[in-house]
Amino acid sequence: MSDLPIAKPVLGIESSCDETGVAVYDLQRGLLAHRLYSQVRLHADYGGVVPELASRDHVRKLLPLVRETLAAAHLEVTDLGGVAYTAGPGLIGALLVGASAARALAWSLDVPSIAVHHMEGHLLAPLLEAEAPQAPFVALLVSGGHSMLIAVDAIGSYRLLGDTLDDAAGEAFDKTAKLMGLPYPGGPELARLAERGEPGRYKFSRPMTDRPGLDFSFSGLKTQVLLAWKNSDQSDATRADIARGFEEAIVDTLRIKCLRALVATGARSLVIAGGVGANKRLRAQLAEAALRQHFRVYFPRPEFCTDNGAMIALAGALRLQAGHLEGPCIKVFPRWDLEQLSPLHPAV
């Protein structure tokens, strides 16, 4: 198999859960095109993602999205220099759809392919922006399945500083929204509702901020909200006020832990990535803290906070450039430790 021609673009495929993402990224010209299909309507009747339905829908949508993305980039499939795909963590059936299509395409074109860690993709998403962070920095990866603080010593070299002990922040958003009767997907609905809430009427705890450490725990906060909701008049105004109090507790907890991580590492740059990274209150509070405490904070644009192909194409292009290639076997990893990844460039 040929080496990756650096001048040629890389196709990225994301299929770890309920969104099919495809993008084309060029190391010289940047992001050329990207497309995303969401399965929200498909899973709404079930109140959550149904893995088998997700896999089948990826099969249905992936190849048309590849064709559409290449057309948007004004490329033929033969113009590609490599193919990147999400290999984990995620739903195994959904991962296999993207991995199989990516490896088959790379084999047919005689170009290299690369398996990408989903969370590394999120972590590197701010590099898609014109103003990109430089390592070392601290990254908050915060989504439906993850709430993690990572020390990024170099791209590909990661140290876990703190992790969630139970519910991730995004999961807490979704579960809290559901218990208050909000439609699926609940997290964004709750955030929109919180904008109408009265600040200070409901004040919930900031979990694990009264002790040292960088781990997270949001299950107790979820229980507090449940009790407050059950003991309230359950009016629309009260629902908004509780949503406001809950969101403020989550955001404040994340802010406190991020500041602790910066102090612990000595880093002066903070990256926010993952679906919850699109939250307006979180962005505003961290931007304000950055001005006050003289550090820099980087956010990907909201469309690159949620799962997308652009982050996979970028991460794959960087690893292919560094000479990382896949063997003949197709492997996916429903669970995959970020710290197990090899650095882009071995230490001298």
mmCIF file of C-alpha atoms in Angstrom:
data_model
loop_
_atom_site.group_PDB
_atom_site.id
_atom_site.type_symbol
_atom_site.label_atom_id
_atom_site.label_comp_id
_atom_site.label_asym_id
_atom_site.label_seq_id
_atom_site.Cartn_x
_atom_site.Cartn_y
_atom_site.Cartn_z
ATOM 1 C CA MET A 1 0.000 0.000 0.000
ATOM 2 C CA SER A 2 1.283 3.446 -0.912
ATOM 3 C CA ASP A 3 2.350 6.081 1.587
ATOM 4 C CA LEU A 4 0.029 9.011 2.158
ATOM 5 C CA PRO A 5 0.734 11.842 -0.299
ATOM 6 C CA ILE A 6 0.587 14.850 2.024
ATOM 7 C CA ALA A 7 -0.813 16.998 -0.790
ATOM 8 C CA LYS A 8 -3.885 14.754 -1.049
ATOM 9 C CA PRO A 9 -6.984 15.133 1.145
ATOM 10 C CA VAL A 10 -8.244 12.613 3.715
ATOM 11 C CA LEU A 11 -11.822 11.394 3.978
ATOM 12 C CA GLY A 12 -13.166 11.086 7.538
ATOM 13 C CA ILE A 13 -16.107 8.888 8.588
ATOM 14 C CA GLU A 14 -17.859 9.143 11.967
ATOM 15 C CA SER A 15 -20.484 6.527 12.927
ATOM 16 C CA SER A 16 -19.969 5.858 16.637
ATOM 17 C CA CYS A 17 -23.574 6.413 17.752
ATOM 18 C CA ASP A 18 -26.588 8.132 16.191
ATOM 19 C CA GLU A 19 -25.005 10.591 13.778
ATOM 20 C CA THR A 20 -23.431 9.813 10.414
ATOM 21 C CA GLY A 21 -20.669 12.287 9.670
ATOM 22 C CA VAL A 22 -18.455 12.553 6.596
ATOM 23 C CA ALA A 23 -15.798 15.165 5.828
ATOM 24 C CA VAL A 24 -12.783 15.836 3.650
ATOM 25 C CA TYR A 25 -9.737 17.491 5.220
ATOM 26 C CA ASP A 26 -6.538 18.624 3.547
ATOM 27 C CA LEU A 27 -3.433 19.366 5.615
ATOM 28 C CA GLN A 28 -2.557 22.308 3.378
ATOM 29 C CA ARG A 29 -6.005 23.747 2.609
ATOM 30 C CA GLY A 30 -7.958 22.785 5.728
ATOM 31 C CA LEU A 31 -11.532 21.514 5.790
ATOM 32 C CA LEU A 32 -12.859 21.169 2.236
ATOM 33 C CA ALA A 33 -16.386 19.904 2.937
ATOM 34 C CA HIS A 34 -18.434 18.105 5.579
ATOM 35 C CA ARG A 35 -21.902 16.639 5.886
ATOM 36 C CA LEU A 36 -23.851 15.306 8.859
ATOM 37 C CA TYR A 37 -27.011 13.250 9.192
ATOM 38 C CA SER A 38 -28.690 12.994 12.601
ATOM 39 C CA GLN A 39 -30.906 10.096 13.665
ATOM 40 C CA VAL A 40 -32.758 12.112 16.305
ATOM 41 C CA ARG A 41 -36.178 11.600 14.723
ATOM 42 C CA LEU A 42 -35.549 7.871 14.328
ATOM 43 C CA HIS A 43 -34.881 7.373 18.044
ATOM 44 C CA ALA A 44 -37.294 9.975 19.454
ATOM 45 C CA ASP A 45 -40.171 7.508 19.846
ATOM 46 C CA TYR A 46 -37.973 5.322 22.068
ATOM 47 C CA GLY A 47 -36.582 8.104 24.266
ATOM 48 C CA GLY A 48 -33.004 7.083 23.512
ATOM 49 C CA VAL A 49 -30.697 5.478 20.978
ATOM 50 C CA VAL A 50 -31.640 1.956 19.821
ATOM 51 C CA PRO A 51 -28.308 0.384 18.729
ATOM 52 C CA GLU A 52 -29.687 -1.915 16.024
ATOM 53 C CA LEU A 53 -31.696 0.879 14.422
ATOM 54 C CA ALA A 54 -28.656 3.152 14.569
ATOM 55 C CA SER A 55 -26.495 0.598 12.749
ATOM 56 C CA ARG A 56 -29.076 0.039 10.022
ATOM 57 C CA ASP A 57 -29.491 3.769 9.461
ATOM 58 C CA HIS A 58 -25.717 4.241 9.126
ATOM 59 C CA VAL A 59 -25.765 1.581 6.387
ATOM 60 C CA ARG A 60 -28.535 3.467 4.610
ATOM 61 C CA LYS A 61 -26.994 6.937 4.844
ATOM 62 C CA LEU A 62 -23.209 6.544 4.768
ATOM 63 C CA LEU A 63 -22.416 6.056 1.078
ATOM 64 C CA PRO A 64 -24.821 8.771 -0.145
ATOM 65 C CA LEU A 65 -23.169 11.148 2.344
ATOM 66 C CA VAL A 66 -19.716 10.200 1.055
ATOM 67 C CA ARG A 67 -20.792 11.016 -2.506
ATOM 68 C CA GLU A 68 -22.440 14.264 -1.408
ATOM 69 C CA THR A 69 -19.365 15.375 0.570
ATOM 70 C CA LEU A 70 -16.955 14.630 -2.276
ATOM 71 C CA ALA A 71 -19.186 16.571 -4.665
ATOM 72 C CA ALA A 72 -19.269 19.534 -2.273
ATOM 73 C CA ALA A 73 -15.460 19.465 -2.142
ATOM 74 C CA HIS A 74 -15.300 19.230 -5.965
ATOM 75 C CA LEU A 75 -13.351 15.980 -5.687
ATOM 76 C CA GLU A 76 -13.496 12.542 -7.237
ATOM 77 C CA VAL A 77 -12.980 9.530 -5.013
ATOM 78 C CA THR A 78 -9.646 8.939 -6.760
ATOM 79 C CA ASP A 79 -8.425 12.318 -5.451
ATOM 80 C CA LEU A 80 -8.278 10.970 -1.895
ATOM 81 C CA GLY A 81 -4.951 10.233 -0.232
ATOM 82 C CA GLY A 82 -6.301 8.339 2.771
ATOM 83 C CA VAL A 83 -9.401 7.342 4.730
ATOM 84 C CA ALA A 84 -9.955 7.836 8.475
ATOM 85 C CA TYR A 85 -12.760 6.332 10.525
ATOM 86 C CA THR A 86 -13.960 6.244 14.113
ATOM 87 C CA ALA A 87 -12.945 2.923 15.655
ATOM 88 C CA GLY A 88 -14.212 3.613 19.166
ATOM 89 C CA PRO A 89 -15.449 4.121 21.730
ATOM 90 C CA GLY A 90 -19.071 3.734 20.706
ATOM 91 C CA LEU A 91 -21.798 1.268 19.716
ATOM 92 C CA ILE A 92 -20.070 -1.753 18.189
ATOM 93 C CA GLY A 93 -22.544 -2.239 15.338
ATOM 94 C CA ALA A 94 -22.468 1.421 14.382
ATOM 95 C CA LEU A 95 -18.668 1.481 14.541
ATOM 96 C CA LEU A 96 -18.428 -1.558 12.285
ATOM 97 C CA VAL A 97 -20.502 0.130 9.585
ATOM 98 C CA GLY A 98 -18.103 3.056 9.320
ATOM 99 C CA ALA A 99 -14.972 0.938 9.742
ATOM 100 C CA SER A 100 -15.997 -1.572 7.073
ATOM 101 C CA ALA A 101 -16.898 1.114 4.547
ATOM 102 C CA ALA A 102 -13.701 3.071 5.230
ATOM 103 C CA ARG A 103 -11.398 0.069 4.985
ATOM 104 C CA ALA A 104 -13.084 -1.190 1.814
ATOM 105 C CA LEU A 105 -12.781 2.218 0.199
ATOM 106 C CA ALA A 106 -9.104 2.563 1.180
ATOM 107 C CA TRP A 107 -8.340 -0.934 -0.093
ATOM 108 C CA SER A 108 -10.053 -0.268 -3.428
ATOM 109 C CA LEU A 109 -8.104 2.984 -3.890
ATOM 110 C CA ASP A 110 -4.799 1.540 -2.625
ATOM 111 C CA VAL A 111 -4.459 4.355 -0.069
ATOM 112 C CA PRO A 112 -3.765 4.072 3.669
ATOM 113 C CA SER A 113 -6.499 4.004 6.294
ATOM 114 C CA ILE A 114 -6.379 4.939 9.956
ATOM 115 C CA ALA A 115 -8.537 4.131 12.983
ATOM 116 C CA VAL A 116 -9.330 7.254 15.022
ATOM 117 C CA HIS A 117 -10.255 7.481 18.691
ATOM 118 C CA HIS A 118 -13.590 9.287 18.947
ATOM 119 C CA MET A 119 -12.498 11.375 21.925
ATOM 120 C CA GLU A 120 -9.221 12.352 20.270
ATOM 121 C CA GLY A 121 -11.343 13.657 17.420
ATOM 122 C CA HIS A 122 -13.333 15.819 19.848
ATOM 123 C CA LEU A 123 -10.179 16.944 21.593
ATOM 124 C CA LEU A 124 -8.618 18.120 18.319
ATOM 125 C CA ALA A 125 -11.786 19.761 16.957
ATOM 126 C CA PRO A 126 -10.617 23.284 17.954
ATOM 127 C CA LEU A 127 -7.732 22.808 15.503
ATOM 128 C CA LEU A 128 -10.336 23.195 12.751
ATOM 129 C CA GLU A 129 -10.625 26.871 13.678
ATOM 130 C CA ALA A 130 -8.449 29.706 12.383
ATOM 131 C CA GLU A 131 -7.267 30.444 15.933
ATOM 132 C CA ALA A 132 -6.110 27.031 17.127
ATOM 133 C CA PRO A 133 -4.511 26.046 20.449
ATOM 134 C CA GLN A 134 -0.916 24.940 20.785
ATOM 135 C CA ALA A 135 0.107 22.121 23.140
ATOM 136 C CA PRO A 136 0.568 21.872 26.033
ATOM 137 C CA PHE A 137 -2.989 22.595 27.159
ATOM 138 C CA VAL A 138 -5.783 21.206 29.326
ATOM 139 C CA ALA A 139 -8.875 19.828 27.588
ATOM 140 C CA LEU A 140 -12.352 19.365 29.019
ATOM 141 C CA LEU A 141 -14.099 16.625 27.033
ATOM 142 C CA VAL A 142 -17.714 16.901 28.040
ATOM 143 C CA SER A 143 -20.529 15.055 26.256
ATOM 144 C CA GLY A 144 -23.356 12.593 26.757
ATOM 145 C CA GLY A 145 -20.995 9.764 27.616
ATOM 146 C CA HIS A 146 -17.886 11.530 28.897
ATOM 147 C CA SER A 147 -16.814 14.188 31.379
ATOM 148 C CA MET A 148 -13.026 14.138 31.389
ATOM 149 C CA LEU A 149 -10.169 16.516 32.054
ATOM 150 C CA ILE A 150 -7.102 15.698 29.959
ATOM 151 C CA ALA A 151 -3.583 17.106 30.054
ATOM 152 C CA VAL A 152 -2.389 17.365 26.463
ATOM 153 C CA ASP A 153 1.402 17.367 26.568
ATOM 154 C CA ALA A 154 1.528 17.033 22.775
ATOM 155 C CA ILE A 155 -0.934 15.926 20.127
ATOM 156 C CA GLY A 156 -1.308 12.194 20.687
ATOM 157 C CA SER A 157 0.170 12.314 24.205
ATOM 158 C CA TYR A 158 -2.616 12.490 26.790
ATOM 159 C CA ARG A 159 -2.843 12.178 30.581
ATOM 160 C CA LEU A 160 -6.156 11.677 32.344
ATOM 161 C CA LEU A 161 -6.551 14.229 35.146
ATOM 162 C CA GLY A 162 -10.160 13.598 36.099
ATOM 163 C CA ASP A 163 -13.109 11.487 34.973
ATOM 164 C CA THR A 164 -16.769 11.030 35.803
ATOM 165 C CA LEU A 165 -17.557 8.523 38.540
ATOM 166 C CA ASP A 166 -21.138 8.013 37.348
ATOM 167 C CA ASP A 167 -23.277 10.124 35.002
ATOM 168 C CA ALA A 168 -21.458 12.352 32.542
ATOM 169 C CA ALA A 169 -22.621 15.968 32.300
ATOM 170 C CA GLY A 170 -24.474 15.435 29.019
ATOM 171 C CA GLU A 171 -26.103 12.292 30.378
ATOM 172 C CA ALA A 172 -27.243 14.235 33.457
ATOM 173 C CA PHE A 173 -28.733 16.896 31.170
ATOM 174 C CA ASP A 174 -30.657 14.277 29.190
ATOM 175 C CA LYS A 175 -31.903 12.324 32.222
ATOM 176 C CA THR A 176 -32.947 15.460 34.092
ATOM 177 C CA ALA A 177 -34.835 16.714 31.051
ATOM 178 C CA LYS A 178 -36.636 13.389 30.754
ATOM 179 C CA LEU A 179 -37.748 13.327 34.386
ATOM 180 C CA MET A 180 -39.242 16.814 33.920
ATOM 181 C CA GLY A 181 -41.147 15.705 30.830
ATOM 182 C CA LEU A 182 -39.074 17.412 28.121
ATOM 183 C CA PRO A 183 -38.941 15.818 24.648
ATOM 184 C CA TYR A 184 -35.970 13.816 23.330
ATOM 185 C CA PRO A 185 -33.154 14.747 23.000
ATOM 186 C CA GLY A 186 -33.580 16.409 26.357
ATOM 187 C CA GLY A 187 -30.243 18.136 26.937
ATOM 188 C CA PRO A 188 -30.603 20.895 24.329
ATOM 189 C CA GLU A 189 -34.271 21.339 25.280
ATOM 190 C CA LEU A 190 -33.333 21.815 28.931
ATOM 191 C CA ALA A 191 -30.642 24.363 28.035
ATOM 192 C CA ARG A 192 -33.143 26.366 25.970
ATOM 193 C CA LEU A 193 -35.685 26.221 28.804
ATOM 194 C CA ALA A 194 -33.062 27.387 31.323
ATOM 195 C CA GLU A 195 -32.679 30.663 29.402
ATOM 196 C CA ARG A 196 -36.217 31.580 30.561
ATOM 197 C CA GLY A 197 -35.679 30.534 34.176
ATOM 198 C CA GLU A 198 -35.337 32.871 37.143
ATOM 199 C CA PRO A 199 -31.768 32.785 38.493
ATOM 200 C CA GLY A 200 -31.402 31.917 42.162
ATOM 201 C CA ARG A 201 -34.866 30.493 42.765
ATOM 202 C CA TYR A 202 -33.433 26.972 42.829
ATOM 203 C CA LYS A 203 -29.840 26.440 43.903
ATOM 204 C CA PHE A 204 -28.356 22.956 43.737
ATOM 205 C CA SER A 205 -25.029 21.624 44.985
ATOM 206 C CA ARG A 206 -21.786 21.768 43.003
ATOM 207 C CA PRO A 207 -20.813 18.086 43.299
ATOM 208 C CA MET A 208 -17.319 17.214 44.550
ATOM 209 C CA THR A 209 -16.126 20.821 44.571
ATOM 210 C CA ASP A 210 -15.910 20.858 48.377
ATOM 211 C CA ARG A 211 -12.931 18.460 48.325
ATOM 212 C CA PRO A 212 -9.657 18.217 46.408
ATOM 213 C CA GLY A 213 -9.526 16.402 43.084
ATOM 214 C CA LEU A 214 -10.604 16.671 39.466
ATOM 215 C CA ASP A 215 -13.176 13.859 39.176
ATOM 216 C CA PHE A 216 -16.863 14.498 38.478
ATOM 217 C CA SER A 217 -20.108 13.039 39.827
ATOM 218 C CA PHE A 218 -23.518 14.230 38.664
ATOM 219 C CA SER A 219 -25.914 11.443 39.740
ATOM 220 C CA GLY A 220 -26.600 13.093 43.110
ATOM 221 C CA LEU A 221 -27.382 16.401 41.415
ATOM 222 C CA LYS A 222 -29.895 14.602 39.222
ATOM 223 C CA THR A 223 -31.598 13.241 42.367
ATOM 224 C CA GLN A 224 -31.762 16.735 43.888
ATOM 225 C CA VAL A 225 -33.549 18.006 40.805
ATOM 226 C CA LEU A 226 -35.975 15.072 40.842
ATOM 227 C CA LEU A 227 -36.955 15.829 44.450
ATOM 228 C CA ALA A 228 -37.309 19.546 43.731
ATOM 229 C CA TRP A 229 -39.525 18.817 40.728
ATOM 230 C CA LYS A 230 -41.725 16.325 42.585
ATOM 231 C CA ASN A 231 -42.217 18.750 45.489
ATOM 232 C CA SER A 232 -43.019 21.724 43.249
ATOM 233 C CA ASP A 233 -46.226 22.927 41.597
ATOM 234 C CA GLN A 234 -44.779 21.551 38.294
ATOM 235 C CA SER A 235 -45.829 24.653 36.383
ATOM 236 C CA ASP A 236 -44.074 25.776 33.221
ATOM 237 C CA ALA A 237 -42.422 28.638 35.104
ATOM 238 C CA THR A 238 -41.156 26.303 37.812
ATOM 239 C CA ARG A 239 -39.838 23.860 35.222
ATOM 240 C CA ALA A 240 -37.807 26.710 33.683
ATOM 241 C CA ASP A 241 -36.541 27.848 37.102
ATOM 242 C CA ILE A 242 -35.404 24.322 38.016
ATOM 243 C CA ALA A 243 -33.755 23.948 34.620
ATOM 244 C CA ARG A 244 -31.894 27.214 35.243
ATOM 245 C CA GLY A 245 -30.706 26.066 38.670
ATOM 246 C CA PHE A 246 -29.605 22.695 37.316
ATOM 247 C CA GLU A 247 -27.708 24.177 34.368
ATOM 248 C CA GLU A 248 -25.976 26.702 36.631
ATOM 249 C CA ALA A 249 -24.865 23.882 38.948
ATOM 250 C CA ILE A 250 -23.411 21.838 36.069
ATOM 251 C CA VAL A 251 -21.671 24.808 34.469
ATOM 252 C CA ASP A 252 -20.273 26.103 37.747
ATOM 253 C CA THR A 253 -18.938 22.641 38.625
ATOM 254 C CA LEU A 254 -17.226 22.326 35.246
ATOM 255 C CA ARG A 255 -15.757 25.816 35.593
ATOM 256 C CA ILE A 256 -14.341 25.114 39.054
ATOM 257 C CA LYS A 257 -12.745 21.844 37.935
ATOM 258 C CA CYS A 258 -11.253 23.419 34.805
ATOM 259 C CA LEU A 259 -9.604 26.156 36.853
ATOM 260 C CA ARG A 260 -8.222 23.551 39.241
ATOM 261 C CA ALA A 261 -6.790 21.576 36.334
ATOM 262 C CA LEU A 262 -5.029 24.658 34.962
ATOM 263 C CA VAL A 263 -3.448 25.316 38.361
ATOM 264 C CA ALA A 264 -2.448 21.661 38.785
ATOM 265 C CA THR A 265 -0.724 21.471 35.390
ATOM 266 C CA GLY A 266 0.551 25.018 35.057
ATOM 267 C CA ALA A 267 -1.055 25.239 31.604
ATOM 268 C CA ARG A 268 -2.380 28.579 30.361
ATOM 269 C CA SER A 269 -4.634 27.251 27.601
ATOM 270 C CA LEU A 270 -7.949 25.427 27.986
ATOM 271 C CA VAL A 271 -9.814 23.536 25.256
ATOM 272 C CA ILE A 272 -13.521 22.737 25.559
ATOM 273 C CA ALA A 273 -14.824 19.923 23.356
ATOM 274 C CA GLY A 274 -17.780 17.554 23.100
ATOM 275 C CA GLY A 275 -21.519 18.114 22.804
ATOM 276 C CA VAL A 276 -21.934 20.029 26.075
ATOM 277 C CA GLY A 277 -19.207 22.357 24.819
ATOM 278 C CA ALA A 278 -21.911 24.031 22.718
ATOM 279 C CA ASN A 279 -23.741 25.155 25.881
ATOM 280 C CA LYS A 280 -24.003 28.956 25.830
ATOM 281 C CA ARG A 281 -23.736 29.419 29.605
ATOM 282 C CA LEU A 282 -20.625 27.236 29.809
ATOM 283 C CA ARG A 283 -18.960 29.185 27.006
ATOM 284 C CA ALA A 284 -19.811 32.531 28.580
ATOM 285 C CA GLN A 285 -18.600 31.575 32.064
ATOM 286 C CA LEU A 286 -15.305 30.127 30.844
ATOM 287 C CA ALA A 287 -14.681 33.071 28.520
ATOM 288 C CA GLU A 288 -15.256 35.415 31.463
ATOM 289 C CA ALA A 289 -12.954 33.360 33.706
ATOM 290 C CA ALA A 290 -10.255 33.411 31.020
ATOM 291 C CA LEU A 291 -10.319 37.207 30.894
ATOM 292 C CA ARG A 292 -10.299 37.496 34.673
ATOM 293 C CA GLN A 293 -7.546 34.942 35.315
ATOM 294 C CA HIS A 294 -5.437 35.528 32.199
ATOM 295 C CA PHE A 295 -5.569 32.224 30.361
ATOM 296 C CA ARG A 296 -6.834 31.372 26.892
ATOM 297 C CA VAL A 297 -9.880 29.244 26.203
ATOM 298 C CA TYR A 298 -10.652 27.613 22.860
ATOM 299 C CA PHE A 299 -14.010 26.323 21.641
ATOM 300 C CA PRO A 300 -14.828 24.592 18.355
ATOM 301 C CA ARG A 301 -17.807 26.124 16.608
ATOM 302 C CA PRO A 302 -21.069 24.524 17.871
ATOM 303 C CA GLU A 303 -21.487 22.301 14.803
ATOM 304 C CA PHE A 304 -18.130 20.660 15.617
ATOM 305 C CA CYS A 305 -18.974 20.113 19.307
ATOM 306 C CA THR A 306 -21.388 17.301 18.487
ATOM 307 C CA ASP A 307 -20.199 14.161 16.671
ATOM 308 C CA ASN A 308 -18.988 14.998 13.164
ATOM 309 C CA GLY A 309 -16.774 13.745 10.368
ATOM 310 C CA ALA A 310 -14.550 16.833 10.266
ATOM 311 C CA MET A 311 -12.837 16.045 13.562
ATOM 312 C CA ILE A 312 -12.194 12.461 12.408
ATOM 313 C CA ALA A 313 -10.762 13.585 9.074
ATOM 314 C CA LEU A 314 -8.471 16.056 10.859
ATOM 315 C CA ALA A 315 -7.248 13.571 13.479
ATOM 316 C CA GLY A 316 -6.769 10.911 10.807
ATOM 317 C CA ALA A 317 -4.815 13.256 8.540
ATOM 318 C CA LEU A 318 -2.446 14.156 11.381
ATOM 319 C CA ARG A 319 -1.840 10.514 12.269
ATOM 320 C CA LEU A 320 -1.376 9.450 8.648
ATOM 321 C CA GLN A 321 1.091 12.293 8.175
ATOM 322 C CA ALA A 322 3.016 10.937 11.170
ATOM 323 C CA GLY A 323 3.183 7.506 9.495
ATOM 324 C CA HIS A 324 0.530 5.698 11.529
ATOM 325 C CA LEU A 325 -1.127 3.002 9.385
ATOM 326 C CA GLU A 326 -3.566 0.151 9.995
ATOM 327 C CA GLY A 327 -2.917 -3.553 9.493
ATOM 328 C CA PRO A 328 -5.215 -5.793 7.423
ATOM 329 C CA CYS A 329 -7.714 -6.557 10.228
ATOM 330 C CA ILE A 330 -10.775 -4.412 10.866
ATOM 331 C CA LYS A 331 -10.972 -3.691 14.597
ATOM 332 C CA VAL A 332 -13.372 -1.523 16.562
ATOM 333 C CA PHE A 333 -13.396 -0.812 20.293
ATOM 334 C CA PRO A 334 -16.654 -0.165 22.186
ATOM 335 C CA ARG A 335 -14.372 0.892 25.072
ATOM 336 C CA TRP A 336 -11.004 2.474 24.408
ATOM 337 C CA ASP A 337 -8.716 4.220 26.875
ATOM 338 C CA LEU A 338 -7.489 7.534 25.460
ATOM 339 C CA GLU A 339 -4.175 7.149 27.292
ATOM 340 C CA GLN A 340 -3.418 4.005 25.260
ATOM 341 C CA LEU A 341 -2.948 6.032 22.079
ATOM 342 C CA SER A 342 0.561 6.324 20.702
ATOM 343 C CA PRO A 343 2.077 9.822 20.399
ATOM 344 C CA LEU A 344 2.143 11.303 16.931
ATOM 345 C CA HIS A 345 5.905 11.595 17.118
ATOM 346 C CA PRO A 346 7.970 9.337 19.424
ATOM 347 C CA ALA A 347 9.981 11.130 22.074
ATOM 348 C CA VAL A 348 13.632 11.591 21.124
#
